[in-house]
């Protein structure tokens, strides 16, 4: 990656490639432009509270605005040209993705930093506002958009309430939390949330990110953003181990868990460790009655951007061998994050049949609401 | 298929086991509540000797927090990495299709028939009035 370009090149227009037709983009991030966009969707109490307390918004350091990763140069805002970031605008986002490539759907995973709010009632109010903003400003403006319900995981009961509130709208196809919160998400504390998701045919998405409730690594606070971002995959190790060992998939056999923006290739060595150690200590968790890797094949999916490997074909092939499944990878652009240049949205080494699975079949099998919305 | 006399029946009381070597092969012979089992002594993982492994029960569960303890004494755990083997089938719990212990047919035969043989009893003399444990080895 290069430094952020001084002036973003204009978004290319007019060329629709057929290679991507019908694809389902499973990770697109709409950006809340300012607090007013949310207060419009708050009740009187919370709207006044935000104003009186002078709350200007919640920003996580997960994506520092000027870090190269945060927004690809051609999708950045340009004050001089009077242009906002592309991810604040449903039309320009659609132009960059669905219009340009012929995707069937873009799944919106809003990363507004609700996880930072320690007051769980305020967190729930912000989640309601974010979800309603997504609905009004994005879902209602383009029938191809789908979205995740953002949850106030600070409190499972409030999370269930939010699921119940949003679930009647079938354009919500997933519930979403972050990889690093207060406790591992497989714990029984959270089961009512996963139960509600399963009941409504909603997948459970875990996106990289932290509530900064704990240090971002298991060994304490690192010093640099570089370390923080690279350590994200460790949080995914924890969550995957937790979902499996706690028996979430035994308890909720229809549940699909989608690991979003996790980096993908960490999963093979981790599963090797998990499955190997399970053989000797499985008596601790006898409900895990077959190898953890089999639960993963049945229940766990990963979005393909970013893909932590050199762009040679070998890694994909080796990963497929190790996972023994061609159903686990889901196509994602991770828009507007700068994970690839041009249209190189997939790593090398994917043949036509695997490509179709990643782009279309696997997302359809993961998100039941994409298939039968009513 | 060769039949080998490996012990006097009286030597292997219920709850005991014995490691025998037949044609250079280690075989663990177990008497579990009066029933006899003979399995390869070599763990298919890293080759530990299984004969001193813990004999335990089969723990099963249908949901988190549930522990069903069944078939006490019929599961042999490898002393090294604790993988479990079912003495009735030789199969491992963790990978029953690929990781299994070879089983050998085992029976108690009266001394009279053993003396007539085609039996191999290299290590000790056989008396007509005793019963013997006989293994079949391919
Ligand atoms: S040697 Fe038996 S389990 Fe490893």
PDB file of C-alpha atoms in Angstrom, chain A residues 51-202:
ATOM      1  CA  UNK A  51     -27.360  17.614  22.892  1.00  0.00           C
ATOM      2  CA  UNK A  52     -27.249  18.670  26.537  1.00  0.00           C
ATOM      3  CA  UNK A  53     -24.243  16.531  27.336  1.00  0.00           C
ATOM      4  CA  UNK A  54     -22.486  17.713  24.216  1.00  0.00           C
ATOM      5  CA  UNK A  55     -21.882  14.243  22.894  1.00  0.00           C
ATOM      6  CA  UNK A  56     -20.338  14.638  19.479  1.00  0.00           C
ATOM      7  CA  UNK A  57     -20.110  10.981  18.646  1.00  0.00           C
ATOM      8  CA  UNK A  58     -18.261   7.784  19.406  1.00  0.00           C
ATOM      9  CA  UNK A  59     -15.180   7.006  17.401  1.00  0.00           C
ATOM     10  CA  UNK A  60     -13.091   3.938  17.915  1.00  0.00           C
ATOM     11  CA  UNK A  61      -9.376   4.006  17.203  1.00  0.00           C
ATOM     12  CA  UNK A  62      -9.846   0.795  15.243  1.00  0.00           C
ATOM     13  CA  UNK A  63      -9.842   2.750  11.978  1.00  0.00           C
ATOM     14  CA  UNK A  64      -7.979   6.043  12.424  1.00  0.00           C
ATOM     15  CA  UNK A  65      -9.402   8.316   9.707  1.00  0.00           C
ATOM     16  CA  UNK A  66      -6.031   8.916   8.068  1.00  0.00           C
ATOM     17  CA  UNK A  67      -4.621   5.411   8.314  1.00  0.00           C
ATOM     18  CA  UNK A  68      -4.191   3.972   4.811  1.00  0.00           C
ATOM     19  CA  UNK A  69      -6.330   0.971   5.622  1.00  0.00           C
ATOM     20  CA  UNK A  70      -9.332   2.973   6.729  1.00  0.00           C
ATOM     21  CA  UNK A  71     -10.514   4.232   3.337  1.00  0.00           C
ATOM     22  CA  UNK A  72      -9.120   3.418  -0.086  1.00  0.00           C
ATOM     23  CA  UNK A  73      -7.831   6.595  -1.781  1.00  0.00           C
ATOM     24  CA  UNK A  74     -10.490   6.677  -4.476  1.00  0.00           C
ATOM     25  CA  UNK A  75     -13.224   6.401  -1.864  1.00  0.00           C
ATOM     26  CA  UNK A  76     -11.904   9.111   0.434  1.00  0.00           C
ATOM     27  CA  UNK A  77     -13.572  12.460   0.905  1.00  0.00           C
ATOM     28  CA  UNK A  78     -12.158  15.597  -0.648  1.00  0.00           C
ATOM     29  CA  UNK A  79     -13.012  18.814   1.180  1.00  0.00           C
ATOM     30  CA  UNK A  80     -11.725  21.041  -1.634  1.00  0.00           C
ATOM     31  CA  UNK A  81     -13.912  19.278  -4.148  1.00  0.00           C
ATOM     32  CA  UNK A  82     -16.815  19.324  -1.696  1.00  0.00           C
ATOM     33  CA  UNK A  83     -16.989  15.587  -1.678  1.00  0.00           C
ATOM     34  CA  UNK A  84     -17.674  13.343   1.322  1.00  0.00           C
ATOM     35  CA  UNK A  85     -16.230   9.857   1.779  1.00  0.00           C
ATOM     36  CA  UNK A  86     -17.989   7.419  -0.525  1.00  0.00           C
ATOM     37  CA  UNK A  87     -19.064   5.258   2.403  1.00  0.00           C
ATOM     38  CA  UNK A  88     -21.371   7.973   3.719  1.00  0.00           C
ATOM     39  CA  UNK A  89     -23.468   7.805   0.580  1.00  0.00           C
ATOM     40  CA  UNK A  90     -25.596   4.816  -0.442  1.00  0.00           C
ATOM     41  CA  UNK A  91     -25.545   5.847  -4.109  1.00  0.00           C
ATOM     42  CA  UNK A  92     -21.784   6.146  -4.394  1.00  0.00           C
ATOM     43  CA  UNK A  93     -21.285   2.970  -2.412  1.00  0.00           C
ATOM     44  CA  UNK A  94     -23.652   1.169  -4.756  1.00  0.00           C
ATOM     45  CA  UNK A  95     -21.828   2.695  -7.722  1.00  0.00           C
ATOM     46  CA  UNK A  96     -18.465   1.418  -6.490  1.00  0.00           C
ATOM     47  CA  UNK A  97     -19.754  -2.089  -5.824  1.00  0.00           C
ATOM     48  CA  UNK A  98     -23.161  -3.312  -6.957  1.00  0.00           C
ATOM     49  CA  UNK A  99     -23.531  -1.104 -10.051  1.00  0.00           C
ATOM     50  CA  UNK A 100     -19.954  -1.460 -11.158  1.00  0.00           C
ATOM     51  CA  UNK A 101     -19.705  -5.217 -10.750  1.00  0.00           C
ATOM     52  CA  UNK A 102     -23.259  -6.434 -10.879  1.00  0.00           C
ATOM     53  CA  UNK A 103     -23.340  -7.717  -7.327  1.00  0.00           C
ATOM     54  CA  UNK A 104     -26.753  -8.951  -6.275  1.00  0.00           C
ATOM     55  CA  UNK A 105     -26.428  -7.646  -2.721  1.00  0.00           C
ATOM     56  CA  UNK A 106     -24.163  -5.713  -0.412  1.00  0.00           C
ATOM     57  CA  UNK A 107     -24.434  -6.589   3.257  1.00  0.00           C
ATOM     58  CA  UNK A 108     -24.017  -3.512   5.419  1.00  0.00           C
ATOM     59  CA  UNK A 109     -22.045  -3.912   8.638  1.00  0.00           C
ATOM     60  CA  UNK A 110     -22.020  -0.529  10.304  1.00  0.00           C
ATOM     61  CA  UNK A 111     -19.035  -0.122  12.607  1.00  0.00           C
ATOM     62  CA  UNK A 112     -20.279   2.928  14.497  1.00  0.00           C
ATOM     63  CA  UNK A 113     -18.547   2.528  17.845  1.00  0.00           C
ATOM     64  CA  UNK A 114     -21.499   1.593  20.057  1.00  0.00           C
ATOM     65  CA  UNK A 115     -19.213  -0.858  21.833  1.00  0.00           C
ATOM     66  CA  UNK A 116     -17.409   2.013  23.569  1.00  0.00           C
ATOM     67  CA  UNK A 117     -20.463   3.125  25.521  1.00  0.00           C
ATOM     68  CA  UNK A 118     -20.320   1.789  29.070  1.00  0.00           C
ATOM     69  CA  UNK A 119     -23.894   2.855  29.929  1.00  0.00           C
ATOM     70  CA  UNK A 120     -25.790  -0.103  28.521  1.00  0.00           C
ATOM     71  CA  UNK A 121     -29.013   1.845  28.107  1.00  0.00           C
ATOM     72  CA  UNK A 122     -27.240   4.515  26.127  1.00  0.00           C
ATOM     73  CA  UNK A 123     -25.539   1.778  24.124  1.00  0.00           C
ATOM     74  CA  UNK A 124     -28.953   0.321  23.315  1.00  0.00           C
ATOM     75  CA  UNK A 125     -30.258   3.771  22.325  1.00  0.00           C
ATOM     76  CA  UNK A 126     -27.325   4.253  19.960  1.00  0.00           C
ATOM     77  CA  UNK A 127     -27.790   0.777  18.501  1.00  0.00           C
ATOM     78  CA  UNK A 128     -31.446   1.534  17.811  1.00  0.00           C
ATOM     79  CA  UNK A 129     -30.419   4.795  16.168  1.00  0.00           C
ATOM     80  CA  UNK A 130     -27.722   3.136  14.046  1.00  0.00           C
ATOM     81  CA  UNK A 131     -30.030   0.350  12.933  1.00  0.00           C
ATOM     82  CA  UNK A 132     -32.798   2.812  12.088  1.00  0.00           C
ATOM     83  CA  UNK A 133     -30.330   5.042  10.241  1.00  0.00           C
ATOM     84  CA  UNK A 134     -29.163   2.050   8.192  1.00  0.00           C
ATOM     85  CA  UNK A 135     -32.753   1.193   7.444  1.00  0.00           C
ATOM     86  CA  UNK A 136     -33.824   4.701   6.472  1.00  0.00           C
ATOM     87  CA  UNK A 137     -30.700   5.939   4.710  1.00  0.00           C
ATOM     88  CA  UNK A 138     -29.502   2.753   3.048  1.00  0.00           C
ATOM     89  CA  UNK A 139     -31.960  -0.144   2.944  1.00  0.00           C
ATOM     90  CA  UNK A 140     -34.837   2.098   1.887  1.00  0.00           C
ATOM     91  CA  UNK A 141     -32.755   3.702  -0.862  1.00  0.00           C
ATOM     92  CA  UNK A 142     -31.647   0.643  -2.749  1.00  0.00           C
ATOM     93  CA  UNK A 143     -33.452  -2.689  -2.686  1.00  0.00           C
ATOM     94  CA  UNK A 144     -30.190  -4.594  -3.127  1.00  0.00           C
ATOM     95  CA  UNK A 145     -28.823  -3.652   0.280  1.00  0.00           C
ATOM     96  CA  UNK A 146     -29.062  -6.015   3.223  1.00  0.00           C
ATOM     97  CA  UNK A 147     -27.784  -5.303   6.731  1.00  0.00           C
ATOM     98  CA  UNK A 148     -26.641  -6.575  10.094  1.00  0.00           C
ATOM     99  CA  UNK A 149     -28.463  -5.615  13.268  1.00  0.00           C
ATOM    100  CA  UNK A 150     -25.905  -3.897  15.488  1.00  0.00           C
ATOM    101  CA  UNK A 151     -26.236  -5.183  19.040  1.00  0.00           C
ATOM    102  CA  UNK A 152     -25.603  -3.598  22.455  1.00  0.00           C
ATOM    103  CA  UNK A 153     -23.737  -6.675  23.672  1.00  0.00           C
ATOM    104  CA  UNK A 154     -23.020  -4.801  26.899  1.00  0.00           C
ATOM    105  CA  UNK A 155     -26.350  -6.333  27.929  1.00  0.00           C
ATOM    106  CA  UNK A 156     -27.761  -9.561  26.453  1.00  0.00           C
ATOM    107  CA  UNK A 157     -31.371  -8.712  27.343  1.00  0.00           C
ATOM    108  CA  UNK A 158     -31.177  -5.394  25.560  1.00  0.00           C
ATOM    109  CA  UNK A 159     -29.569  -7.179  22.629  1.00  0.00           C
ATOM    110  CA  UNK A 160     -32.501  -9.582  22.453  1.00  0.00           C
ATOM    111  CA  UNK A 161     -34.896  -6.611  22.562  1.00  0.00           C
ATOM    112  CA  UNK A 162     -33.064  -5.043  19.630  1.00  0.00           C
ATOM    113  CA  UNK A 163     -33.237  -8.290  17.657  1.00  0.00           C
ATOM    114  CA  UNK A 164     -36.960  -8.555  18.323  1.00  0.00           C
ATOM    115  CA  UNK A 165     -37.429  -4.944  17.274  1.00  0.00           C
ATOM    116  CA  UNK A 166     -35.540  -5.253  13.991  1.00  0.00           C
ATOM    117  CA  UNK A 167     -36.160  -8.859  12.984  1.00  0.00           C
ATOM    118  CA  UNK A 168     -39.568  -8.282  11.359  1.00  0.00           C
ATOM    119  CA  UNK A 169     -37.702  -6.350   8.658  1.00  0.00           C
ATOM    120  CA  UNK A 170     -36.328  -9.204   6.561  1.00  0.00           C
ATOM    121  CA  UNK A 171     -33.655  -6.999   5.034  1.00  0.00           C
ATOM    122  CA  UNK A 172     -31.767  -7.526   8.288  1.00  0.00           C
ATOM    123  CA  UNK A 173     -30.092 -10.859   7.737  1.00  0.00           C
ATOM    124  CA  UNK A 174     -27.502 -11.012  10.502  1.00  0.00           C
ATOM    125  CA  UNK A 175     -26.782  -9.763  14.002  1.00  0.00           C
ATOM    126  CA  UNK A 176     -23.352  -8.348  14.661  1.00  0.00           C
ATOM    127  CA  UNK A 177     -20.921  -7.832  17.520  1.00  0.00           C
ATOM    128  CA  UNK A 178     -17.189  -7.316  17.767  1.00  0.00           C
ATOM    129  CA  UNK A 179     -14.378  -9.756  18.350  1.00  0.00           C
ATOM    130  CA  UNK A 180     -13.143  -8.210  21.588  1.00  0.00           C
ATOM    131  CA  UNK A 181     -15.674  -7.227  24.225  1.00  0.00           C
ATOM    132  CA  UNK A 182     -16.137  -7.881  27.897  1.00  0.00           C
ATOM    133  CA  UNK A 183     -16.239 -11.690  27.831  1.00  0.00           C
ATOM    134  CA  UNK A 184     -15.865 -14.468  25.281  1.00  0.00           C
ATOM    135  CA  UNK A 185     -19.083 -14.561  23.309  1.00  0.00           C
ATOM    136  CA  UNK A 186     -19.685 -18.296  23.590  1.00  0.00           C
ATOM    137  CA  UNK A 187     -20.432 -18.029  27.300  1.00  0.00           C
ATOM    138  CA  UNK A 188     -23.953 -18.855  28.456  1.00  0.00           C
ATOM    139  CA  UNK A 189     -24.423 -15.201  29.420  1.00  0.00           C
ATOM    140  CA  UNK A 190     -24.929 -14.533  25.695  1.00  0.00           C
ATOM    141  CA  UNK A 191     -27.044 -17.559  24.824  1.00  0.00           C
ATOM    142  CA  UNK A 192     -30.357 -15.680  24.836  1.00  0.00           C
ATOM    143  CA  UNK A 193     -28.905 -13.490  22.083  1.00  0.00           C
ATOM    144  CA  UNK A 194     -27.838 -16.421  19.927  1.00  0.00           C
ATOM    145  CA  UNK A 195     -31.140 -18.125  20.621  1.00  0.00           C
ATOM    146  CA  UNK A 196     -33.023 -15.087  19.331  1.00  0.00           C
ATOM    147  CA  UNK A 197     -30.791 -14.975  16.255  1.00  0.00           C
ATOM    148  CA  UNK A 198     -31.407 -18.643  15.519  1.00  0.00           C
ATOM    149  CA  UNK A 199     -35.145 -18.250  16.060  1.00  0.00           C
ATOM    150  CA  UNK A 200     -35.266 -15.479  13.454  1.00  0.00           C
ATOM    151  CA  UNK A 201     -32.976 -17.175  10.919  1.00  0.00           C
ATOM    152  CA  UNK A 202     -30.345 -14.497  11.444  1.00  0.00           C
TER     153      UNK A 202
END
